[in-house]
């Protein structure tokens, strides 16, 4: 995985509550087992009309947010089924950070295990960010080491994250790579067991 420390980007304001994983990536796009290629299906039924034309007023179709790495949404983001394809689609689209007042637990864990930084902020802080982001291109700098979100206008917000997940994201490790940090001990144990 790619290490995360500082992410500076225009934020994408998704002013919706209870965004479930079927809205993030609909079930008809879950036929592949690779982790890549799902970004084009992110929020598919909100981005496109049934005839395939673009929904002009949906935020991801606004050219101001092209290339954005920070998605800001409302409470209970990632609720619904536990599909790991949801964070895969978010990451493949280009988002490395998702900010919301609350996340579904399974979705939150799937994010950190796949190299996405989910940040919980207070509801009124998220409301203020979304308000600013709707009216102009509003840039944020997320600093995982310092656990801060800095707005282009000087707004400074702090967030909490479990030290375990913080280290994993800073180092770009998944749980397999964490295991390999103990490769010497594992090898020594296997050799000892072969001699027994």
Tab-separated table of C-alpha atoms in Angstrom:
chain	number	residue	atom	x	y	z
A	1	UNK	CA	0.000	0.000	0.000
A	2	UNK	CA	1.009	3.611	-0.464
A	3	UNK	CA	2.010	5.425	2.759
A	4	UNK	CA	-0.229	8.321	3.800
A	5	UNK	CA	1.030	11.340	5.708
A	6	UNK	CA	0.113	14.671	4.135
A	7	UNK	CA	-2.659	14.958	1.568
A	8	UNK	CA	-3.333	18.392	0.061
A	9	UNK	CA	-6.299	18.634	-2.261
A	10	UNK	CA	-9.507	20.410	-3.110
A	11	UNK	CA	-12.234	18.647	-1.122
A	12	UNK	CA	-15.322	17.101	-2.700
A	13	UNK	CA	-18.459	17.935	-0.657
A	14	UNK	CA	-20.973	15.064	-0.694
A	15	UNK	CA	-23.792	16.511	1.418
A	16	UNK	CA	-25.646	13.249	2.019
A	17	UNK	CA	-26.330	11.189	5.143
A	18	UNK	CA	-26.496	7.398	5.436
A	19	UNK	CA	-24.610	6.731	2.202
A	20	UNK	CA	-24.608	2.948	2.026
A	21	UNK	CA	-22.185	0.647	0.283
A	22	UNK	CA	-24.691	-0.187	-2.476
A	23	UNK	CA	-24.809	3.518	-3.346
A	24	UNK	CA	-21.009	3.678	-3.225
A	25	UNK	CA	-20.762	0.728	-5.632
A	26	UNK	CA	-23.869	-1.043	-6.816
A	27	UNK	CA	-24.138	-4.838	-6.695
A	28	UNK	CA	-24.108	-5.297	-10.478
A	29	UNK	CA	-20.458	-4.150	-10.555
A	30	UNK	CA	-19.160	-6.719	-8.058
A	31	UNK	CA	-18.328	-9.436	-10.561
A	32	UNK	CA	-14.550	-8.934	-10.484
A	33	UNK	CA	-12.070	-10.032	-7.842
A	34	UNK	CA	-9.281	-7.557	-8.612
A	35	UNK	CA	-9.017	-4.469	-6.411
A	36	UNK	CA	-8.614	-2.110	-9.368
A	37	UNK	CA	-10.999	-0.861	-12.019
A	38	UNK	CA	-13.917	-0.072	-9.701
A	39	UNK	CA	-13.477	3.713	-9.633
A	40	UNK	CA	-15.510	4.219	-12.788
A	41	UNK	CA	-18.494	2.673	-10.986
A	42	UNK	CA	-18.280	4.877	-7.861
A	43	UNK	CA	-21.740	6.356	-7.116
A	44	UNK	CA	-22.763	5.118	-10.566
A	45	UNK	CA	-26.521	5.567	-10.136
A	46	UNK	CA	-26.022	9.117	-8.828
A	47	UNK	CA	-23.498	10.057	-11.517
A	48	UNK	CA	-25.389	8.691	-14.511
A	49	UNK	CA	-28.967	8.565	-15.756
A	50	UNK	CA	-30.448	5.197	-16.834
A	51	UNK	CA	-29.633	6.075	-20.471
A	52	UNK	CA	-25.957	6.595	-19.556
A	53	UNK	CA	-25.962	10.372	-19.750
A	54	UNK	CA	-24.293	12.367	-16.987
A	55	UNK	CA	-26.303	13.768	-14.081
A	56	UNK	CA	-25.075	17.338	-14.393
A	57	UNK	CA	-25.794	18.499	-10.840
A	58	UNK	CA	-24.119	15.583	-9.026
A	59	UNK	CA	-21.001	16.725	-7.209
A	60	UNK	CA	-18.582	14.193	-8.743
A	61	UNK	CA	-19.552	15.464	-12.190
A	62	UNK	CA	-18.564	19.042	-11.300
A	63	UNK	CA	-15.231	19.833	-13.018
A	64	UNK	CA	-14.130	21.833	-9.967
A	65	UNK	CA	-13.590	18.570	-8.087
A	66	UNK	CA	-11.734	16.622	-10.775
A	67	UNK	CA	-8.645	15.072	-9.223
A	68	UNK	CA	-9.845	15.621	-5.660
A	69	UNK	CA	-8.312	13.242	-3.095
A	70	UNK	CA	-10.531	14.208	-0.134
A	71	UNK	CA	-14.214	13.273	0.082
A	72	UNK	CA	-16.307	14.958	2.792
A	73	UNK	CA	-19.701	13.417	3.564
A	74	UNK	CA	-22.322	13.359	6.297
A	75	UNK	CA	-22.987	10.909	9.125
A	76	UNK	CA	-23.160	7.129	8.920
A	77	UNK	CA	-21.058	6.921	5.766
A	78	UNK	CA	-20.509	3.391	4.441
A	79	UNK	CA	-23.489	1.773	6.144
A	80	UNK	CA	-25.207	-1.279	4.668
A	81	UNK	CA	-23.486	-4.468	3.527
A	82	UNK	CA	-19.847	-5.072	4.351
A	83	UNK	CA	-18.556	-5.196	0.772
A	84	UNK	CA	-14.858	-4.430	0.526
A	85	UNK	CA	-15.452	-3.214	-3.024
A	86	UNK	CA	-16.731	0.091	-1.581
A	87	UNK	CA	-13.327	1.318	-0.371
A	88	UNK	CA	-11.737	-0.193	-3.482
A	89	UNK	CA	-14.016	1.979	-5.644
A	90	UNK	CA	-13.356	5.088	-3.540
A	91	UNK	CA	-9.595	4.593	-3.726
A	92	UNK	CA	-9.557	3.640	-7.396
A	93	UNK	CA	-11.496	6.810	-8.195
A	94	UNK	CA	-8.729	8.813	-6.509
A	95	UNK	CA	-9.865	9.528	-2.953
A	96	UNK	CA	-7.290	8.801	-0.244
A	97	UNK	CA	-9.185	10.484	2.611
A	98	UNK	CA	-12.866	10.333	3.594
A	99	UNK	CA	-14.130	12.757	6.251
A	100	UNK	CA	-17.499	12.307	7.981
A	101	UNK	CA	-19.016	12.642	11.465
A	102	UNK	CA	-19.423	8.850	11.665
A	103	UNK	CA	-18.793	5.692	9.669
A	104	UNK	CA	-20.197	2.187	9.733
A	105	UNK	CA	-17.667	0.125	11.705
A	106	UNK	CA	-17.005	-2.483	9.004
A	107	UNK	CA	-16.584	0.177	6.336
A	108	UNK	CA	-14.160	2.125	8.577
A	109	UNK	CA	-12.051	-0.996	9.123
A	110	UNK	CA	-12.114	-1.847	5.421
A	111	UNK	CA	-10.835	1.671	4.660
A	112	UNK	CA	-7.814	1.537	6.952
A	113	UNK	CA	-6.994	-2.015	5.853
A	114	UNK	CA	-6.936	-0.837	2.229
A	115	UNK	CA	-4.917	2.355	2.705
A	116	UNK	CA	-7.676	4.972	2.952
A	117	UNK	CA	-7.682	7.403	5.866
A	118	UNK	CA	-11.207	7.778	7.328
A	119	UNK	CA	-11.463	10.848	9.574
A	120	UNK	CA	-14.230	11.453	12.091
A	121	UNK	CA	-14.970	15.123	12.768
A	122	UNK	CA	-17.811	16.691	14.726
A	123	UNK	CA	-21.067	17.196	12.829
A	124	UNK	CA	-20.878	20.998	12.909
A	125	UNK	CA	-17.262	20.871	11.649
A	126	UNK	CA	-18.286	18.710	8.706
A	127	UNK	CA	-21.266	20.989	8.007
A	128	UNK	CA	-18.923	23.971	7.855
A	129	UNK	CA	-16.487	22.229	5.508
A	130	UNK	CA	-19.300	21.160	3.182
A	131	UNK	CA	-20.750	24.678	3.208
A	132	UNK	CA	-17.379	26.144	2.227
A	133	UNK	CA	-16.748	23.471	-0.397
A	134	UNK	CA	-20.093	23.999	-2.106
A	135	UNK	CA	-19.445	27.668	-2.841
A	136	UNK	CA	-15.836	27.560	-3.982
A	137	UNK	CA	-12.935	25.239	-4.576
A	138	UNK	CA	-11.931	24.735	-0.960
A	139	UNK	CA	-8.526	23.185	-0.360
A	140	UNK	CA	-7.664	21.074	2.662
A	141	UNK	CA	-4.391	19.716	3.952
A	142	UNK	CA	-4.720	16.520	5.968
A	143	UNK	CA	-1.719	15.716	8.164
A	144	UNK	CA	-1.908	12.225	9.631
A	145	UNK	CA	1.251	12.579	11.731
A	146	UNK	CA	-0.163	15.672	13.476
A	147	UNK	CA	-3.792	14.459	13.207
A	148	UNK	CA	-4.979	17.758	11.764
A	149	UNK	CA	-7.158	19.024	8.933
A	150	UNK	CA	-6.171	22.521	7.780
A	151	UNK	CA	-8.405	24.633	5.558
A	152	UNK	CA	-7.104	27.158	3.057
A	153	UNK	CA	-8.663	29.935	5.160
A	154	UNK	CA	-6.761	28.924	8.312
A	155	UNK	CA	-9.408	26.613	9.762
A	156	UNK	CA	-7.679	23.995	11.923
A	157	UNK	CA	-9.452	20.823	13.035
A	158	UNK	CA	-8.078	17.874	14.989
A	159	UNK	CA	-9.056	14.225	14.756
A	160	UNK	CA	-8.430	11.025	16.685
A	161	UNK	CA	-7.198	7.755	15.229
A	162	UNK	CA	-6.149	4.496	16.846
A	163	UNK	CA	-2.300	4.436	17.096
A	164	UNK	CA	-2.220	1.003	15.423
A	165	UNK	CA	-4.037	2.219	12.302
A	166	UNK	CA	-2.062	5.459	12.292
A	167	UNK	CA	1.236	3.557	12.130
A	168	UNK	CA	-0.084	1.181	9.466
A	169	UNK	CA	-1.210	4.072	7.237
A	170	UNK	CA	1.941	6.146	7.802
A	171	UNK	CA	4.117	3.180	6.814
A	172	UNK	CA	1.852	1.955	4.020
A	173	UNK	CA	1.497	-1.475	5.593
A	174	UNK	CA	-1.369	-3.901	5.345
A	175	UNK	CA	-1.622	-6.737	7.862
A	176	UNK	CA	0.442	-9.083	5.673
A	177	UNK	CA	3.254	-6.530	5.463
A	178	UNK	CA	3.028	-6.106	9.238
A	179	UNK	CA	3.549	-9.845	9.634
A	180	UNK	CA	6.630	-9.687	7.409
A	181	UNK	CA	8.216	-7.218	9.830
A	182	UNK	CA	8.793	-10.336	11.974
A	183	UNK	CA	10.155	-12.455	9.130
A	184	UNK	CA	13.412	-13.278	10.942
A	185	UNK	CA	11.535	-14.601	13.984
A	186	UNK	CA	9.124	-16.543	11.772
A	187	UNK	CA	11.991	-18.140	9.852
A	188	UNK	CA	13.804	-19.043	13.078
A	189	UNK	CA	10.635	-20.618	14.476
A	190	UNK	CA	10.032	-22.643	11.289
A	191	UNK	CA	13.622	-23.905	11.308
A	192	UNK	CA	13.299	-24.886	14.969
A	193	UNK	CA	10.064	-26.773	14.269
A	194	UNK	CA	11.667	-28.668	11.354
A	195	UNK	CA	14.446	-29.860	13.659
A	196	UNK	CA	11.987	-31.044	16.326
